[in-house]
CSV table of C-alpha atoms and ligand atoms in Angstrom, one decimal:
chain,number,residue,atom,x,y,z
A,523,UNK,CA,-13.6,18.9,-3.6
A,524,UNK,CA,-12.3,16.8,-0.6
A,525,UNK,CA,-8.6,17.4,0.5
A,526,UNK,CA,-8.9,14.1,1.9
A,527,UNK,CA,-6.2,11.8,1.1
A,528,UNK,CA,-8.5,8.7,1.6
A,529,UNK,CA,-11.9,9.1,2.9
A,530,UNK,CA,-14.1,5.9,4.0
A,531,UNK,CA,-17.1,5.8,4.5
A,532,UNK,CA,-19.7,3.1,6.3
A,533,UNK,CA,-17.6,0.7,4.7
A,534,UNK,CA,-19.2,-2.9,4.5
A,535,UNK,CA,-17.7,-6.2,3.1
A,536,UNK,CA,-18.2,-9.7,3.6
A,537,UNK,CA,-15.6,-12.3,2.0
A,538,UNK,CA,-16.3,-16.2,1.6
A,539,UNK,CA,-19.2,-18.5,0.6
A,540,UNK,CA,-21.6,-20.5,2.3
A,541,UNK,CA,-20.3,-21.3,5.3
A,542,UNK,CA,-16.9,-20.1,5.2
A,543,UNK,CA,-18.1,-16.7,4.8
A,544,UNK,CA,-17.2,-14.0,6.9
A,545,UNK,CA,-18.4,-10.2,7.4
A,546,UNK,CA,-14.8,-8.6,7.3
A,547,UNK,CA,-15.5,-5.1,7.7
A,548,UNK,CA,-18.4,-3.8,9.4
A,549,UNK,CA,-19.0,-0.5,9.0
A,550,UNK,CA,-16.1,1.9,8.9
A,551,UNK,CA,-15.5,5.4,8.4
A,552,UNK,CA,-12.1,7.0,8.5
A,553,UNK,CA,-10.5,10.2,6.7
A,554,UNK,CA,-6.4,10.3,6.1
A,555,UNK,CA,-5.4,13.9,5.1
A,556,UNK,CA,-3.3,14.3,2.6
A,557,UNK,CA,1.0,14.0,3.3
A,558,UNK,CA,-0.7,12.0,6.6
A,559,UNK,CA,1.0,9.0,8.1
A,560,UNK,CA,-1.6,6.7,9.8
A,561,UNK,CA,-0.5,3.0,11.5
A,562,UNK,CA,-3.6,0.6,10.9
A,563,UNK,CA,-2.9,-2.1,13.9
A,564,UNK,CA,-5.1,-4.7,15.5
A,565,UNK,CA,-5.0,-8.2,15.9
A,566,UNK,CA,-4.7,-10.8,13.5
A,567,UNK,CA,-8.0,-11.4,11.6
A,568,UNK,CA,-9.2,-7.9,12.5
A,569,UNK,CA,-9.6,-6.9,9.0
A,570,UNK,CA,-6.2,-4.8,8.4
A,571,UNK,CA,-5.1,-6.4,5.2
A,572,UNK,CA,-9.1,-6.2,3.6
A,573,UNK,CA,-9.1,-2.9,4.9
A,574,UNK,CA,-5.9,-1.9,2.9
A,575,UNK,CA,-6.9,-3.5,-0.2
A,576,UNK,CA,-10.6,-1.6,-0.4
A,577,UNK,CA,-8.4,1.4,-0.2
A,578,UNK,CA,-6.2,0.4,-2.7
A,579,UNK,CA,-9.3,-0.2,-5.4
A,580,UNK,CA,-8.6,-4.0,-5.2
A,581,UNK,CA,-11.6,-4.7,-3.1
A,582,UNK,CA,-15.0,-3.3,-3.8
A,583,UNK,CA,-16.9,-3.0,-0.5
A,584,UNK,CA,-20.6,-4.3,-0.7
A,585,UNK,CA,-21.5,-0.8,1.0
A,586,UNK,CA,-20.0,2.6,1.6
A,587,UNK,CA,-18.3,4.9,0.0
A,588,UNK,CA,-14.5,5.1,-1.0
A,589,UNK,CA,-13.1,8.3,-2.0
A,590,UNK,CA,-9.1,8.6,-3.1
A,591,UNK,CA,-7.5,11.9,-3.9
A,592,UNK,CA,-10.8,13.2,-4.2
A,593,UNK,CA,-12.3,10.7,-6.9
A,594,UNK,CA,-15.3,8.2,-5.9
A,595,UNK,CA,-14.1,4.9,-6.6
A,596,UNK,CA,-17.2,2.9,-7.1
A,597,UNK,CA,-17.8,5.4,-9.7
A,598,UNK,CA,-15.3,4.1,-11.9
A,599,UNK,CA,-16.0,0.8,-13.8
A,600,UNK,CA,-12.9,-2.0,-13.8
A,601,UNK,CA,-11.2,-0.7,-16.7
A,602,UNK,CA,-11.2,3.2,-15.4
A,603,UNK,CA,-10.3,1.9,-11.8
A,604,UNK,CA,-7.0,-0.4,-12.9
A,605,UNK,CA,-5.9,3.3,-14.5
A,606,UNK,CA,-6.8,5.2,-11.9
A,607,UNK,CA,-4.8,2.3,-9.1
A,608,UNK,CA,-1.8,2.8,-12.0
A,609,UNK,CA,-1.4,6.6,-11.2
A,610,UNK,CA,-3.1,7.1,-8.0
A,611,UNK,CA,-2.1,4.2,-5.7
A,612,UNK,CA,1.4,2.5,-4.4
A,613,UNK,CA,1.1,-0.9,-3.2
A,614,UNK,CA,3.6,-2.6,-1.2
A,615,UNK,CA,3.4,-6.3,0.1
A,616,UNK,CA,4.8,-7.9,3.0
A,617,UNK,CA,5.5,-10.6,0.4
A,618,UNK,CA,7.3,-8.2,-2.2
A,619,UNK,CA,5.1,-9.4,-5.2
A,620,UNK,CA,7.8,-9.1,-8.0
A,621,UNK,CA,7.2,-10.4,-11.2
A,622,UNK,CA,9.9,-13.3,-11.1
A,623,UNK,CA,11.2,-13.4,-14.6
A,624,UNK,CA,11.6,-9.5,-14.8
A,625,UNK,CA,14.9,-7.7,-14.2
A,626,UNK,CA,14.5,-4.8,-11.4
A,627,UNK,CA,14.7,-2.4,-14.1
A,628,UNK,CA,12.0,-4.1,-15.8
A,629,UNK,CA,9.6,-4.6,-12.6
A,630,UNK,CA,9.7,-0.9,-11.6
A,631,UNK,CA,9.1,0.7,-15.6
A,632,UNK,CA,6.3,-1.9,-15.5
A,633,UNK,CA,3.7,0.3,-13.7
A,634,UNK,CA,4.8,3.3,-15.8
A,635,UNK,CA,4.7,1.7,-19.5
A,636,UNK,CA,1.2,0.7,-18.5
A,637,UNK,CA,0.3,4.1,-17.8
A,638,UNK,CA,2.5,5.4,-21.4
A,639,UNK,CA,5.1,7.0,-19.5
A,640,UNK,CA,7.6,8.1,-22.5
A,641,UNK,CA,11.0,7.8,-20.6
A,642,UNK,CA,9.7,4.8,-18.5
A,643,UNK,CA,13.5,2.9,-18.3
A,644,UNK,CA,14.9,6.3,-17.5
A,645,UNK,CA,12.6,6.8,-14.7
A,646,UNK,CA,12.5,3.1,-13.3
A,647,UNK,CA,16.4,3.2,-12.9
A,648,UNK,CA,16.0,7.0,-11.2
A,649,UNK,CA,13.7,4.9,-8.9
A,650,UNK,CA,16.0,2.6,-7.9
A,651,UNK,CA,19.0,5.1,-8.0
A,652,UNK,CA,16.9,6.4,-5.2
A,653,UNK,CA,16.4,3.2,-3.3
A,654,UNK,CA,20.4,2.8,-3.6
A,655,UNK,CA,19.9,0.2,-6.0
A,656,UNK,CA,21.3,1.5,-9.0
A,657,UNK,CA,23.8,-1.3,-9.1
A,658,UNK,CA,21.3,-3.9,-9.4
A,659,UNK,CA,19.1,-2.9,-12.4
A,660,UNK,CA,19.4,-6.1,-14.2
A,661,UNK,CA,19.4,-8.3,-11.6
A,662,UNK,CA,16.6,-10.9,-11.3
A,663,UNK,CA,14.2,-11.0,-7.9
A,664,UNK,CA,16.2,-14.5,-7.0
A,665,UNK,CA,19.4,-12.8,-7.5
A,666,UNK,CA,18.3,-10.2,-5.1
A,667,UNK,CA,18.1,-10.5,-0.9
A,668,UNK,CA,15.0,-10.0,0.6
A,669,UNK,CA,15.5,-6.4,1.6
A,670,UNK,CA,17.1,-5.6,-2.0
A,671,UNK,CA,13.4,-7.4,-3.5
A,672,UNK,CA,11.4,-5.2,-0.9
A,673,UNK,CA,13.5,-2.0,-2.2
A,674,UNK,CA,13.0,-2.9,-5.8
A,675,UNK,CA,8.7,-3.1,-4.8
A,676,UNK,CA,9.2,0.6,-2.8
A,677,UNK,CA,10.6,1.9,-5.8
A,678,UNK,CA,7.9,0.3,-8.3
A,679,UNK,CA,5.2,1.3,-6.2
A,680,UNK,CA,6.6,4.8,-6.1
A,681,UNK,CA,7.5,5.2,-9.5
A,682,UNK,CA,4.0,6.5,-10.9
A,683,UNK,CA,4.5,9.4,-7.9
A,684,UNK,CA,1.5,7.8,-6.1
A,685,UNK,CA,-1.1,10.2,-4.1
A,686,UNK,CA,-1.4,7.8,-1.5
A,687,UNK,CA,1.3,4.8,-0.7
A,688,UNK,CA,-0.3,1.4,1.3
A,689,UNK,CA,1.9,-1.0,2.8
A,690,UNK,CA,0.8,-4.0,4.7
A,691,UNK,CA,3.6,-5.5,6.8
A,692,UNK,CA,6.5,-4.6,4.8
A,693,UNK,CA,9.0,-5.8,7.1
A,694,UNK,CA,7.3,-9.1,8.0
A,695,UNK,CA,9.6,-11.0,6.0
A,696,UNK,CA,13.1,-8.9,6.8
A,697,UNK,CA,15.2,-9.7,9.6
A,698,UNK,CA,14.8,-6.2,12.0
A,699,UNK,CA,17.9,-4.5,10.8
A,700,UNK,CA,17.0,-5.2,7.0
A,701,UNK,CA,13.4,-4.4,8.1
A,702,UNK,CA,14.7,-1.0,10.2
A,703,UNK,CA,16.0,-0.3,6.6
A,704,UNK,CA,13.1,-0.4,4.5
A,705,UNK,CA,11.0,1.7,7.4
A,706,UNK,CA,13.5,4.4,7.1
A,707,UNK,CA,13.5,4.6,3.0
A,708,UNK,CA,9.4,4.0,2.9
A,709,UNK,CA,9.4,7.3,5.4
A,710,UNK,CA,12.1,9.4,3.7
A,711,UNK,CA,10.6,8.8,0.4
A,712,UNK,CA,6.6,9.9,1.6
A,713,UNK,CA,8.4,12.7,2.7
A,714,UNK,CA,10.1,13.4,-0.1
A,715,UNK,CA,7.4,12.9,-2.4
A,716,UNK,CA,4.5,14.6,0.0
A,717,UNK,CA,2.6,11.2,-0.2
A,718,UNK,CA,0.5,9.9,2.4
A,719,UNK,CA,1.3,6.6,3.7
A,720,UNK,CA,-0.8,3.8,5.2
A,721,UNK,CA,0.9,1.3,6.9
A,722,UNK,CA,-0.4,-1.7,8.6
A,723,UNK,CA,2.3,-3.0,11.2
A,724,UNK,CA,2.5,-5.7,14.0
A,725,UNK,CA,4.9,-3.6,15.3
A,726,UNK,CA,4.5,-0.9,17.9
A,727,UNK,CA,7.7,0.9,17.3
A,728,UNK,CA,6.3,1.5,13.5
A,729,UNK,CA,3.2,2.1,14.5
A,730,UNK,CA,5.0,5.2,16.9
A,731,UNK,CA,6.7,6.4,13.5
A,732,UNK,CA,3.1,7.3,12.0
A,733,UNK,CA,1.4,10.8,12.9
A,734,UNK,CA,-1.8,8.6,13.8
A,735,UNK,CA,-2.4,4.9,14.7
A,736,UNK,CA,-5.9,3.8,13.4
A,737,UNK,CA,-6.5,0.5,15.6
A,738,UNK,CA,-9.1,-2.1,14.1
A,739,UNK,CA,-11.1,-5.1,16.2
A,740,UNK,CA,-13.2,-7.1,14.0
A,741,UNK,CA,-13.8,-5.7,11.7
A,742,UNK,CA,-14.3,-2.2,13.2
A,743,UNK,CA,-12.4,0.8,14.7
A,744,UNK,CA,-11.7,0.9,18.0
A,745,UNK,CA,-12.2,4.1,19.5
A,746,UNK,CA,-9.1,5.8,20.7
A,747,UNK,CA,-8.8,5.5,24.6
A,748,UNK,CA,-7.4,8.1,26.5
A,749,UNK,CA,-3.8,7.6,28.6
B,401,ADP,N1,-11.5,-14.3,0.8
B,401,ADP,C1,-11.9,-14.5,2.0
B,401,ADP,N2,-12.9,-15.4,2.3
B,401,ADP,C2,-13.3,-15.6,3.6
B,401,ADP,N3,-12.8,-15.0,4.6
B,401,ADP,C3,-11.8,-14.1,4.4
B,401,ADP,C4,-11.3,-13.9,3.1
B,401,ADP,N4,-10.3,-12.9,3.2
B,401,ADP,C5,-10.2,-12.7,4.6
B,401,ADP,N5,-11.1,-13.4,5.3
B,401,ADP,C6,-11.3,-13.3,6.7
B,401,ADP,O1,-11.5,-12.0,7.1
B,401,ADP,C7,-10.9,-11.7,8.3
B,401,ADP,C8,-9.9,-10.5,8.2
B,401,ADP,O2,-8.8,-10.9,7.4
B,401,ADP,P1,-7.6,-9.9,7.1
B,401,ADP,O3,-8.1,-8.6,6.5
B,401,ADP,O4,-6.6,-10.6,6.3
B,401,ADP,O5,-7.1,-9.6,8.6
B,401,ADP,P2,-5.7,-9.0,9.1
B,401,ADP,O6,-4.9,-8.5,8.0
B,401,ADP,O7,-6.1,-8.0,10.2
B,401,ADP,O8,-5.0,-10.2,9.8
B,401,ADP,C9,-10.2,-13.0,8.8
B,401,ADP,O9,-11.1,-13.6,9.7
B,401,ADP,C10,-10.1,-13.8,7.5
B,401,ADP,O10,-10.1,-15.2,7.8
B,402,MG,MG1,-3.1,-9.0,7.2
């Protein structure tokens, strides 16, 4: 058994059709231990967000092997993998990604009433207790500002207790102070929890809050070069 929090491995995918297709990720192999922060950074188009997504069980490579808190995901079929991204995997989006017509309460119990949490409301408003939040349950995403919408996603992506936590540029949309804000919960919170966090970040000074910065160049890792 792997104590791994995320193992890749020879990880192939292309994206697109005819034309417009493109080979994304071209061969990579990289372990995040467990309670491990890692930085993905690289240029734009480098492959960061597909990257994030094959980790997250939302992209199946064409080759490799992906292995999450020890299970094999190209094992599971798409039923068995949707339960397994439920439980296993926090997702955060630079974009927040809330369902629009749900109250905050009702976005964060969301992930846990799909996995038949019994005290799902209890839990969801803990989770945004926790985010300092707990004045907003039954606000709308509209209602909320940007940084209150990207603390109602930490919390939902959180609220299952997560082995492994992916973000990808959760402070693109925040002004820096709001942005500052979020970086400080997301990393209080891993810690908290004993999660391990990948982050993908434009920003260097994230990228310095990580244990590890993983730097990707089409499609590929760059080797570390030595100061
Ligand atoms: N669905 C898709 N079809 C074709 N090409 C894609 C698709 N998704 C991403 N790409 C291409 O793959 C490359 C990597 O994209 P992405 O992972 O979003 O990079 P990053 O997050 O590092 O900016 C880009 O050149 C992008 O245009
Ligand atoms: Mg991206």
């Amino acid at each position: 058994m792997s104590d791994k929090a995320v193992s890749l491995s020879e990880i192939d995918l292309s994206l697109g059709r005819g034309p417009s297709r493109v080979h994304v990720l071209r061969g990579i192999s990289l372990d995040v231990e467990k309670g491990e922060a890692v930085g993905l950074v690289g240029p734009s188009g480098s492959g960061k967000s597909t990257l994030l997504m094959v980790m997250a069980g939302l992209e199946r490579p064409d080759s490799g092997r992906i292995t999450v808190a020890g299970t094999d995901l190209g094992r599971l079929d798409e039923d068995a993998l949707a339960r397994f991204r439920g439980r296993s995997i926090g997702i955060v989006f630079q974009a927040f990604h809330l369902v629009p017509t749900m109250t905050a309460l009702e976005n964060v119990a969301l992930p846990l009433e799909l996995a038949d949490a019994p005290d799902a409301q209890a839990r969801a408003a803990a989770e945004l207790e926790a985010v300092g939040l707990g004045h907003r349950l039954n606000h709308y995403p509209a209602q909320l500002s940007g940084g209150e919408q990207q603390r109602v996603a930490v919390a939902r992506a959180l609220a299952p207790n997560p082995a492994i936590l992916v973000a990808d540029e959760p402070t693109g949309n925040l002004d820096e102070a709001t942005g500052r804000g979020i970086v400080d919960l997301l990393f209080r919170l891993k810690r908290e929890r004993g999660a391990t966090l990948v982050l993908v970040t434009h920003d260097p000074g994230l990228a310095q809050l990580c244990d590890r910065t993983v730097r990707l160049r089409a499609g590929l890792v760059e080797e570390p070069v030595a100061a």
